[in-house]
PDB file of C-alpha atoms and ligand atoms in Angstrom:
ATOM      1  CA  MET A 232     -62.717 -34.087 -89.611  1.00 67.00           C
ATOM      2  CA  ARG A 233     -64.043 -33.415 -85.978  1.00 85.00           C
ATOM      3  CA  LYS A 234     -61.730 -35.131 -83.631  1.00 89.00           C
ATOM      4  CA  TYR A 235     -64.452 -37.153 -81.862  1.00 94.00           C
ATOM      5  CA  LYS A 236     -65.484 -38.857 -85.216  1.00 95.00           C
ATOM      6  CA  GLN A 237     -61.893 -40.246 -85.405  1.00 96.00           C
ATOM      7  CA  LEU A 238     -62.659 -42.424 -82.342  1.00 96.00           C
ATOM      8  CA  LEU A 239     -65.745 -43.878 -83.976  1.00 97.00           C
ATOM      9  CA  LEU A 240     -63.759 -44.606 -87.302  1.00 96.00           C
ATOM     10  CA  ALA A 241     -60.975 -46.288 -85.254  1.00 96.00           C
ATOM     11  CA  ASN A 242     -63.536 -48.262 -83.266  1.00 97.00           C
ATOM     12  CA  LYS A 243     -64.851 -49.809 -86.344  1.00 97.00           C
ATOM     13  CA  ALA A 244     -61.402 -50.692 -87.783  1.00 97.00           C
ATOM     14  CA  TRP A 245     -60.650 -52.214 -84.331  1.00 96.00           C
ATOM     15  CA  SER A 246     -63.610 -54.348 -84.414  1.00 96.00           C
ATOM     16  CA  VAL A 247     -63.067 -55.521 -87.953  1.00 97.00           C
ATOM     17  CA  GLU A 248     -59.354 -56.328 -87.198  1.00 95.00           C
ATOM     18  CA  LEU A 249     -60.416 -58.342 -84.108  1.00 94.00           C
ATOM     19  CA  LEU A 250     -63.174 -60.441 -85.826  1.00 94.00           C
ATOM     20  CA  ASP A 251     -60.605 -60.941 -88.617  1.00 96.00           C
ATOM     21  CA  GLU A 252     -58.213 -62.358 -86.256  1.00 94.00           C
ATOM     22  CA  ALA A 253     -60.685 -64.245 -84.119  1.00 94.00           C
ATOM     23  CA  PRO A 254     -64.251 -64.532 -85.475  1.00 93.00           C
ATOM     24  CA  ASP A 255     -65.677 -65.875 -82.113  1.00 94.00           C
ATOM     25  CA  PHE A 256     -64.043 -62.953 -80.246  1.00 92.00           C
ATOM     26  CA  PHE A 257     -67.144 -60.936 -79.418  1.00 93.00           C
ATOM     27  CA  ALA A 258     -69.200 -64.316 -78.969  1.00 92.00           C
ATOM     28  CA  ARG A 259     -66.753 -65.166 -76.173  1.00 92.00           C
ATOM     29  CA  GLN A 260     -66.988 -61.629 -74.719  1.00 93.00           C
ATOM     30  CA  VAL A 261     -70.759 -61.872 -74.315  1.00 94.00           C
ATOM     31  CA  GLY A 262     -70.191 -64.958 -72.211  1.00 92.00           C
ATOM     32  CA  GLY A 263     -68.782 -63.084 -69.268  1.00 93.00           C
ATOM     33  CA  GLN A 264     -65.533 -61.816 -67.641  1.00 95.00           C
ATOM     34  CA  LYS A 265     -62.898 -63.768 -65.526  1.00 96.00           C
ATOM     35  CA  PRO A 266     -60.056 -61.130 -65.308  1.00 98.00           C
ATOM     36  CA  ASP A 267     -56.917 -62.017 -63.264  1.00 98.00           C
ATOM     37  CA  PHE A 268     -56.041 -58.514 -62.466  1.00 98.00           C
ATOM     38  CA  LEU A 269     -57.575 -55.457 -60.795  1.00 98.00           C
ATOM     39  CA  TRP A 270     -55.751 -52.235 -61.875  1.00 98.00           C
ATOM     40  CA  ILE A 271     -55.940 -49.112 -59.851  1.00 98.00           C
ATOM     41  CA  GLY A 272     -54.173 -46.306 -61.444  1.00 98.00           C
ATOM     42  CA  CYS A 273     -53.986 -42.594 -62.331  1.00 98.00           C
ATOM     43  CA  SER A 274     -56.507 -40.930 -64.862  1.00 98.00           C
ATOM     44  CA  ASP A 275     -53.716 -39.475 -66.704  1.00 98.00           C
ATOM     45  CA  SER A 276     -54.205 -39.838 -70.492  1.00 98.00           C
ATOM     46  CA  ARG A 277     -50.603 -40.841 -70.920  1.00 98.00           C
ATOM     47  CA  VAL A 278     -50.664 -43.814 -68.692  1.00 98.00           C
ATOM     48  CA  SER A 279     -52.909 -46.269 -70.593  1.00 97.00           C
ATOM     49  CA  PRO A 280     -53.078 -49.756 -68.412  1.00 98.00           C
ATOM     50  CA  GLU A 281     -54.191 -52.116 -71.070  1.00 98.00           C
ATOM     51  CA  GLN A 282     -51.983 -50.770 -73.884  1.00 97.00           C
ATOM     52  CA  MET A 283     -48.884 -50.496 -71.937  1.00 97.00           C
ATOM     53  CA  THR A 284     -49.317 -54.116 -70.639  1.00 98.00           C
ATOM     54  CA  MET A 285     -50.695 -55.595 -73.850  1.00 97.00           C
ATOM     55  CA  THR A 286     -53.793 -56.707 -72.112  1.00 97.00           C
ATOM     56  CA  PRO A 287     -56.882 -57.736 -74.199  1.00 94.00           C
ATOM     57  CA  PRO A 288     -60.390 -57.165 -73.369  1.00 95.00           C
ATOM     58  CA  GLY A 289     -61.516 -59.206 -70.501  1.00 96.00           C
ATOM     59  CA  GLY A 290     -58.041 -59.330 -68.923  1.00 97.00           C
ATOM     60  CA  MET A 291     -58.263 -56.527 -66.423  1.00 98.00           C
ATOM     61  CA  PHE A 292     -60.922 -54.912 -64.087  1.00 98.00           C
ATOM     62  CA  ILE A 293     -59.975 -51.126 -64.031  1.00 98.00           C
ATOM     63  CA  HIS A 294     -60.400 -48.390 -61.631  1.00 98.00           C
ATOM     64  CA  ARG A 295     -58.687 -44.916 -62.197  1.00 98.00           C
ATOM     65  CA  ASN A 296     -58.701 -41.737 -60.309  1.00 98.00           C
ATOM     66  CA  ILE A 297     -56.444 -38.655 -59.961  1.00 98.00           C
ATOM     67  CA  ALA A 298     -52.966 -39.883 -58.194  1.00 98.00           C
ATOM     68  CA  ASN A 299     -54.266 -43.352 -57.772  1.00 98.00           C
ATOM     69  CA  LEU A 300     -55.515 -42.842 -54.201  1.00 98.00           C
ATOM     70  CA  VAL A 301     -57.189 -45.377 -52.083  1.00 98.00           C
ATOM     71  CA  ASN A 302     -59.777 -44.027 -49.615  1.00 96.00           C
ATOM     72  CA  ALA A 303     -61.888 -46.050 -47.520  1.00 93.00           C
ATOM     73  CA  ASP A 304     -64.820 -43.867 -47.923  1.00 94.00           C
ATOM     74  CA  ASP A 305     -64.629 -43.828 -51.773  1.00 97.00           C
ATOM     75  CA  LEU A 306     -67.688 -45.783 -52.651  1.00 98.00           C
ATOM     76  CA  ASN A 307     -66.568 -46.015 -56.129  1.00 98.00           C
ATOM     77  CA  LEU A 308     -63.153 -47.521 -55.458  1.00 98.00           C
ATOM     78  CA  MET A 309     -64.488 -49.691 -52.574  1.00 98.00           C
ATOM     79  CA  SER A 310     -67.145 -51.296 -54.665  1.00 98.00           C
ATOM     80  CA  VAL A 311     -64.865 -51.988 -57.616  1.00 98.00           C
ATOM     81  CA  LEU A 312     -62.492 -53.581 -55.029  1.00 98.00           C
ATOM     82  CA  GLN A 313     -65.194 -55.632 -53.521  1.00 98.00           C
ATOM     83  CA  TYR A 314     -66.584 -56.809 -56.898  1.00 98.00           C
ATOM     84  CA  ALA A 315     -63.112 -57.636 -58.370  1.00 98.00           C
ATOM     85  CA  VAL A 316     -61.767 -59.493 -55.122  1.00 98.00           C
ATOM     86  CA  ALA A 317     -64.952 -61.086 -53.650  1.00 96.00           C
ATOM     87  CA  VAL A 318     -66.840 -61.812 -56.763  1.00 97.00           C
ATOM     88  CA  LEU A 319     -64.619 -61.955 -59.833  1.00 98.00           C
ATOM     89  CA  GLU A 320     -61.823 -63.327 -57.559  1.00 97.00           C
ATOM     90  CA  VAL A 321     -58.886 -61.584 -59.161  1.00 98.00           C
ATOM     91  CA  LYS A 322     -55.528 -62.903 -58.146  1.00 98.00           C
ATOM     92  CA  HIS A 323     -53.697 -59.603 -58.392  1.00 98.00           C
ATOM     93  CA  VAL A 324     -54.442 -56.116 -57.405  1.00 98.00           C
ATOM     94  CA  ILE A 325     -52.062 -53.529 -58.877  1.00 98.00           C
ATOM     95  CA  VAL A 326     -51.684 -49.942 -57.685  1.00 98.00           C
ATOM     96  CA  CYS A 327     -49.812 -48.064 -60.554  1.00 98.00           C
ATOM     97  CA  GLY A 328     -48.536 -44.540 -59.991  1.00 98.00           C
ATOM     98  CA  HIS A 329     -46.410 -42.790 -62.753  1.00 98.00           C
ATOM     99  CA  HIS A 330     -43.451 -40.408 -62.628  1.00 96.00           C
ATOM    100  CA  GLY A 331     -44.339 -36.761 -63.375  1.00 95.00           C
ATOM    101  CA  CYS A 332     -47.910 -37.305 -61.972  1.00 98.00           C
ATOM    102  CA  GLY A 333     -49.767 -33.885 -62.119  1.00 97.00           C
ATOM    103  CA  GLY A 334     -51.907 -34.946 -59.063  1.00 98.00           C
ATOM    104  CA  ILE A 335     -48.859 -35.677 -57.053  1.00 98.00           C
ATOM    105  CA  LYS A 336     -47.211 -32.449 -58.154  1.00 98.00           C
ATOM    106  CA  ALA A 337     -50.227 -30.509 -57.109  1.00 98.00           C
ATOM    107  CA  ALA A 338     -50.512 -32.116 -53.780  1.00 98.00           C
ATOM    108  CA  MET A 339     -46.866 -30.954 -53.043  1.00 96.00           C
ATOM    109  CA  ASP A 340     -47.127 -27.399 -54.552  1.00 95.00           C
ATOM    110  CA  GLY A 341     -50.715 -26.534 -53.902  1.00 94.00           C
ATOM    111  CA  GLY A 342     -52.581 -24.175 -56.357  1.00 94.00           C
ATOM    112  CA  THR A 343     -55.725 -26.530 -56.652  1.00 96.00           C
ATOM    113  CA  GLU A 344     -59.246 -25.591 -55.677  1.00 97.00           C
ATOM    114  CA  GLY A 345     -62.751 -27.214 -55.375  1.00 98.00           C
ATOM    115  CA  PRO A 346     -63.185 -31.035 -55.783  1.00 97.00           C
ATOM    116  CA  VAL A 347     -59.635 -31.470 -56.930  1.00 98.00           C
ATOM    117  CA  ASP A 348     -58.330 -29.816 -53.892  1.00 98.00           C
ATOM    118  CA  ARG A 349     -60.363 -31.895 -51.567  1.00 97.00           C
ATOM    119  CA  TRP A 350     -59.621 -35.092 -53.492  1.00 97.00           C
ATOM    120  CA  LEU A 351     -55.766 -34.447 -53.015  1.00 98.00           C
ATOM    121  CA  GLY A 352     -56.099 -34.411 -49.294  1.00 97.00           C
ATOM    122  CA  ASN A 353     -55.270 -37.991 -49.040  1.00 96.00           C
ATOM    123  CA  ALA A 354     -52.078 -37.141 -51.170  1.00 97.00           C
ATOM    124  CA  ARG A 355     -51.193 -34.332 -48.966  1.00 97.00           C
ATOM    125  CA  ALA A 356     -51.512 -36.588 -45.835  1.00 97.00           C
ATOM    126  CA  VAL A 357     -48.995 -39.093 -47.447  1.00 97.00           C
ATOM    127  CA  HIS A 358     -46.525 -36.073 -48.096  1.00 97.00           C
ATOM    128  CA  GLN A 359     -46.787 -34.756 -44.668  1.00 96.00           C
ATOM    129  CA  ALA A 360     -45.996 -38.259 -43.153  1.00 95.00           C
ATOM    130  CA  HIS A 361     -43.071 -38.718 -45.353  1.00 95.00           C
ATOM    131  CA  ALA A 362     -41.869 -35.003 -45.714  1.00 96.00           C
ATOM    132  CA  ALA A 363     -38.244 -35.667 -44.905  1.00 95.00           C
ATOM    133  CA  GLU A 364     -37.832 -38.524 -47.109  1.00 94.00           C
ATOM    134  CA  ILE A 365     -39.323 -36.710 -50.084  1.00 96.00           C
ATOM    135  CA  ALA A 366     -37.559 -33.378 -49.409  1.00 96.00           C
ATOM    136  CA  GLY A 367     -34.144 -35.411 -49.391  1.00 96.00           C
ATOM    137  CA  ALA A 368     -34.780 -36.748 -52.940  1.00 96.00           C
ATOM    138  CA  GLY A 369     -33.043 -34.084 -54.869  1.00 95.00           C
ATOM    139  CA  ASP A 370     -34.250 -31.456 -57.276  1.00 96.00           C
ATOM    140  CA  GLN A 371     -37.926 -30.789 -57.821  1.00 95.00           C
ATOM    141  CA  ASP A 372     -38.547 -33.472 -60.396  1.00 95.00           C
ATOM    142  CA  GLN A 373     -36.756 -36.170 -58.187  1.00 96.00           C
ATOM    143  CA  ARG A 374     -38.912 -34.914 -55.260  1.00 97.00           C
ATOM    144  CA  ILE A 375     -41.991 -35.409 -57.233  1.00 97.00           C
ATOM    145  CA  ASN A 376     -40.889 -38.917 -58.432  1.00 97.00           C
ATOM    146  CA  ARG A 377     -39.952 -39.994 -54.797  1.00 97.00           C
ATOM    147  CA  PHE A 378     -43.443 -38.630 -53.503  1.00 98.00           C
ATOM    148  CA  VAL A 379     -45.021 -40.792 -56.404  1.00 98.00           C
ATOM    149  CA  GLU A 380     -43.247 -43.877 -55.088  1.00 97.00           C
ATOM    150  CA  VAL A 381     -44.001 -43.156 -51.474  1.00 97.00           C
ATOM    151  CA  ASN A 382     -47.575 -42.614 -52.534  1.00 98.00           C
ATOM    152  CA  VAL A 383     -47.785 -46.029 -54.129  1.00 98.00           C
ATOM    153  CA  ARG A 384     -46.386 -47.565 -51.191  1.00 97.00           C
ATOM    154  CA  ASP A 385     -48.811 -46.144 -48.698  1.00 96.00           C
ATOM    155  CA  GLN A 386     -51.857 -46.504 -50.921  1.00 98.00           C
ATOM    156  CA  LEU A 387     -51.044 -50.227 -51.266  1.00 98.00           C
ATOM    157  CA  VAL A 388     -50.929 -50.473 -47.619  1.00 96.00           C
ATOM    158  CA  ARG A 389     -54.172 -48.855 -47.189  1.00 96.00           C
ATOM    159  CA  LEU A 390     -55.525 -51.361 -49.772  1.00 97.00           C
ATOM    160  CA  ALA A 391     -54.138 -54.338 -47.926  1.00 97.00           C
ATOM    161  CA  ARG A 392     -55.888 -52.896 -44.685  1.00 96.00           C
ATOM    162  CA  THR A 393     -59.375 -52.898 -46.285  1.00 97.00           C
ATOM    163  CA  SER A 394     -61.799 -55.623 -44.920  1.00 96.00           C
ATOM    164  CA  VAL A 395     -62.362 -57.053 -48.308  1.00 97.00           C
ATOM    165  CA  VAL A 396     -58.505 -57.676 -48.877  1.00 97.00           C
ATOM    166  CA  GLN A 397     -58.316 -58.892 -45.313  1.00 97.00           C
ATOM    167  CA  ALA A 398     -60.959 -61.392 -45.630  1.00 97.00           C
ATOM    168  CA  ARG A 399     -59.478 -62.829 -48.487  1.00 97.00           C
ATOM    169  CA  PHE A 400     -56.061 -63.110 -46.858  1.00 97.00           C
ATOM    170  CA  ALA A 401     -57.689 -64.684 -43.899  1.00 96.00           C
ATOM    171  CA  ALA A 402     -59.390 -67.229 -46.045  1.00 96.00           C
ATOM    172  CA  ASP A 403     -56.083 -68.114 -47.429  1.00 92.00           C
ATOM    173  CA  GLU A 404     -57.241 -67.468 -51.036  1.00 94.00           C
ATOM    174  CA  PRO A 405     -54.619 -66.609 -53.669  1.00 96.00           C
ATOM    175  CA  LEU A 406     -54.265 -62.773 -53.673  1.00 98.00           C
ATOM    176  CA  ALA A 407     -51.231 -60.557 -54.095  1.00 98.00           C
ATOM    177  CA  LEU A 408     -51.053 -56.724 -54.151  1.00 98.00           C
ATOM    178  CA  HIS A 409     -48.509 -55.030 -56.370  1.00 98.00           C
ATOM    179  CA  GLY A 410     -47.210 -51.533 -56.078  1.00 98.00           C
ATOM    180  CA  TRP A 411     -45.711 -50.330 -59.415  1.00 98.00           C
ATOM    181  CA  VAL A 412     -44.540 -47.052 -60.917  1.00 98.00           C
ATOM    182  CA  TYR A 413     -44.795 -46.390 -64.647  1.00 98.00           C
ATOM    183  CA  ASP A 414     -42.023 -44.107 -66.073  1.00 97.00           C
ATOM    184  CA  LEU A 415     -43.333 -41.761 -68.734  1.00 95.00           C
ATOM    185  CA  ARG A 416     -39.780 -41.340 -70.160  1.00 95.00           C
ATOM    186  CA  ASP A 417     -39.168 -44.910 -71.230  1.00 97.00           C
ATOM    187  CA  GLY A 418     -42.653 -46.642 -71.032  1.00 97.00           C
ATOM    188  CA  LEU A 419     -41.374 -49.099 -68.499  1.00 98.00           C
ATOM    189  CA  ILE A 420     -42.985 -50.198 -65.307  1.00 98.00           C
ATOM    190  CA  LYS A 421     -40.899 -50.495 -62.124  1.00 97.00           C
ATOM    191  CA  PRO A 422     -42.215 -52.888 -59.466  1.00 98.00           C
ATOM    192  CA  LEU A 423     -41.809 -51.458 -56.087  1.00 97.00           C
ATOM    193  CA  LEU A 424     -43.264 -53.845 -53.519  1.00 96.00           C
ATOM    194  CA  GLU A 425     -45.590 -56.787 -53.142  1.00 97.00           C
ATOM    195  CA  ILE A 426     -48.000 -57.611 -50.284  1.00 97.00           C
ATOM    196  CA  ASP A 427     -49.512 -60.960 -49.627  1.00 96.00           C
ATOM    197  CA  SER A 428     -51.271 -62.727 -46.639  1.00 95.00           C
ATOM    198  CA  THR A 429     -47.889 -63.203 -45.159  1.00 94.00           C
ATOM    199  CA  THR A 430     -46.683 -59.701 -45.023  1.00 94.00           C
ATOM    200  CA  ARG A 431     -46.328 -57.760 -42.013  1.00 91.00           C
ATOM    201  CA  LEU A 432     -47.921 -54.424 -42.937  1.00 91.00           C
ATOM    202  CA  ASP A 433     -46.243 -52.597 -39.996  1.00 86.00           C
ATOM    203  CA  ASP A 434     -42.723 -53.383 -41.468  1.00 80.00           C
ATOM    204  CA  ILE A 435     -43.532 -51.568 -44.730  1.00 83.00           C
ATOM    205  CA  GLY A 436     -44.097 -48.177 -43.129  1.00 63.00           C
ATOM    206  CA  ALA A 437     -47.672 -47.730 -41.977  1.00 49.00           C
ATOM    207  CA  PRO A 438     -49.732 -44.961 -43.527  1.00 47.00           C
ATOM    208  CA  ASP A 439     -50.540 -41.859 -41.533  1.00 45.00           C
ATOM    209  CA  ARG A 440     -53.965 -43.354 -40.345  1.00 41.00           C
ATOM    210  CA  VAL A 441     -55.824 -46.456 -40.880  1.00 39.00           C
ATOM    211  CA  LEU A 442     -58.665 -46.015 -42.984  1.00 40.00           C
ATOM    212  CA  VAL A 443     -60.869 -49.259 -42.427  1.00 35.00           C
TER     213      VAL A 443
HETATM  214 CO1   CO B 637     -51.040 -39.002 -62.387  1.00 86.60          CO
END
């Protein structure tokens, strides 16, 4: 069987199973969405946010890109952020990197070209800003994994500095930003840091440049 047909068959089975469990499931979905979470993660096929957190449809607004980068001039991410935070009023924004990230490895080792190479400029800047910390982490895998963690930290700070998040913090609305790393080896998520309206961003380790 052609592989893509498997997707459509699986979809039918999924729909039947959900209706079996909750006959009004799709009727409720049509009514609208009110997710508590915005997830910003890597596009890597092994890192599946809803599956690894057992989140049902409607629970999570999602944006994914290579190496989970936050750029103020990325209209795609910034509109997702604006809609999730200002309109849907999510309570939590999660930036989740993952160990063994190919995008992060490429930002460190090079060998990319075209759009991917341009995209990774943000990650290369993170590497440059924390070169000593990353170099001191150990062997190559350990260096990549430290870079993954440092990258999550810097991207979360970039997120905290956006005008959308700053406005929400200033209005004292409930909003927390979470930096996480997913470990491919055991399927577990390690929380790294959390930012809310009381956090002093300068204490975390400022990114190389302010992007807002
Ligand atoms: Co990745």
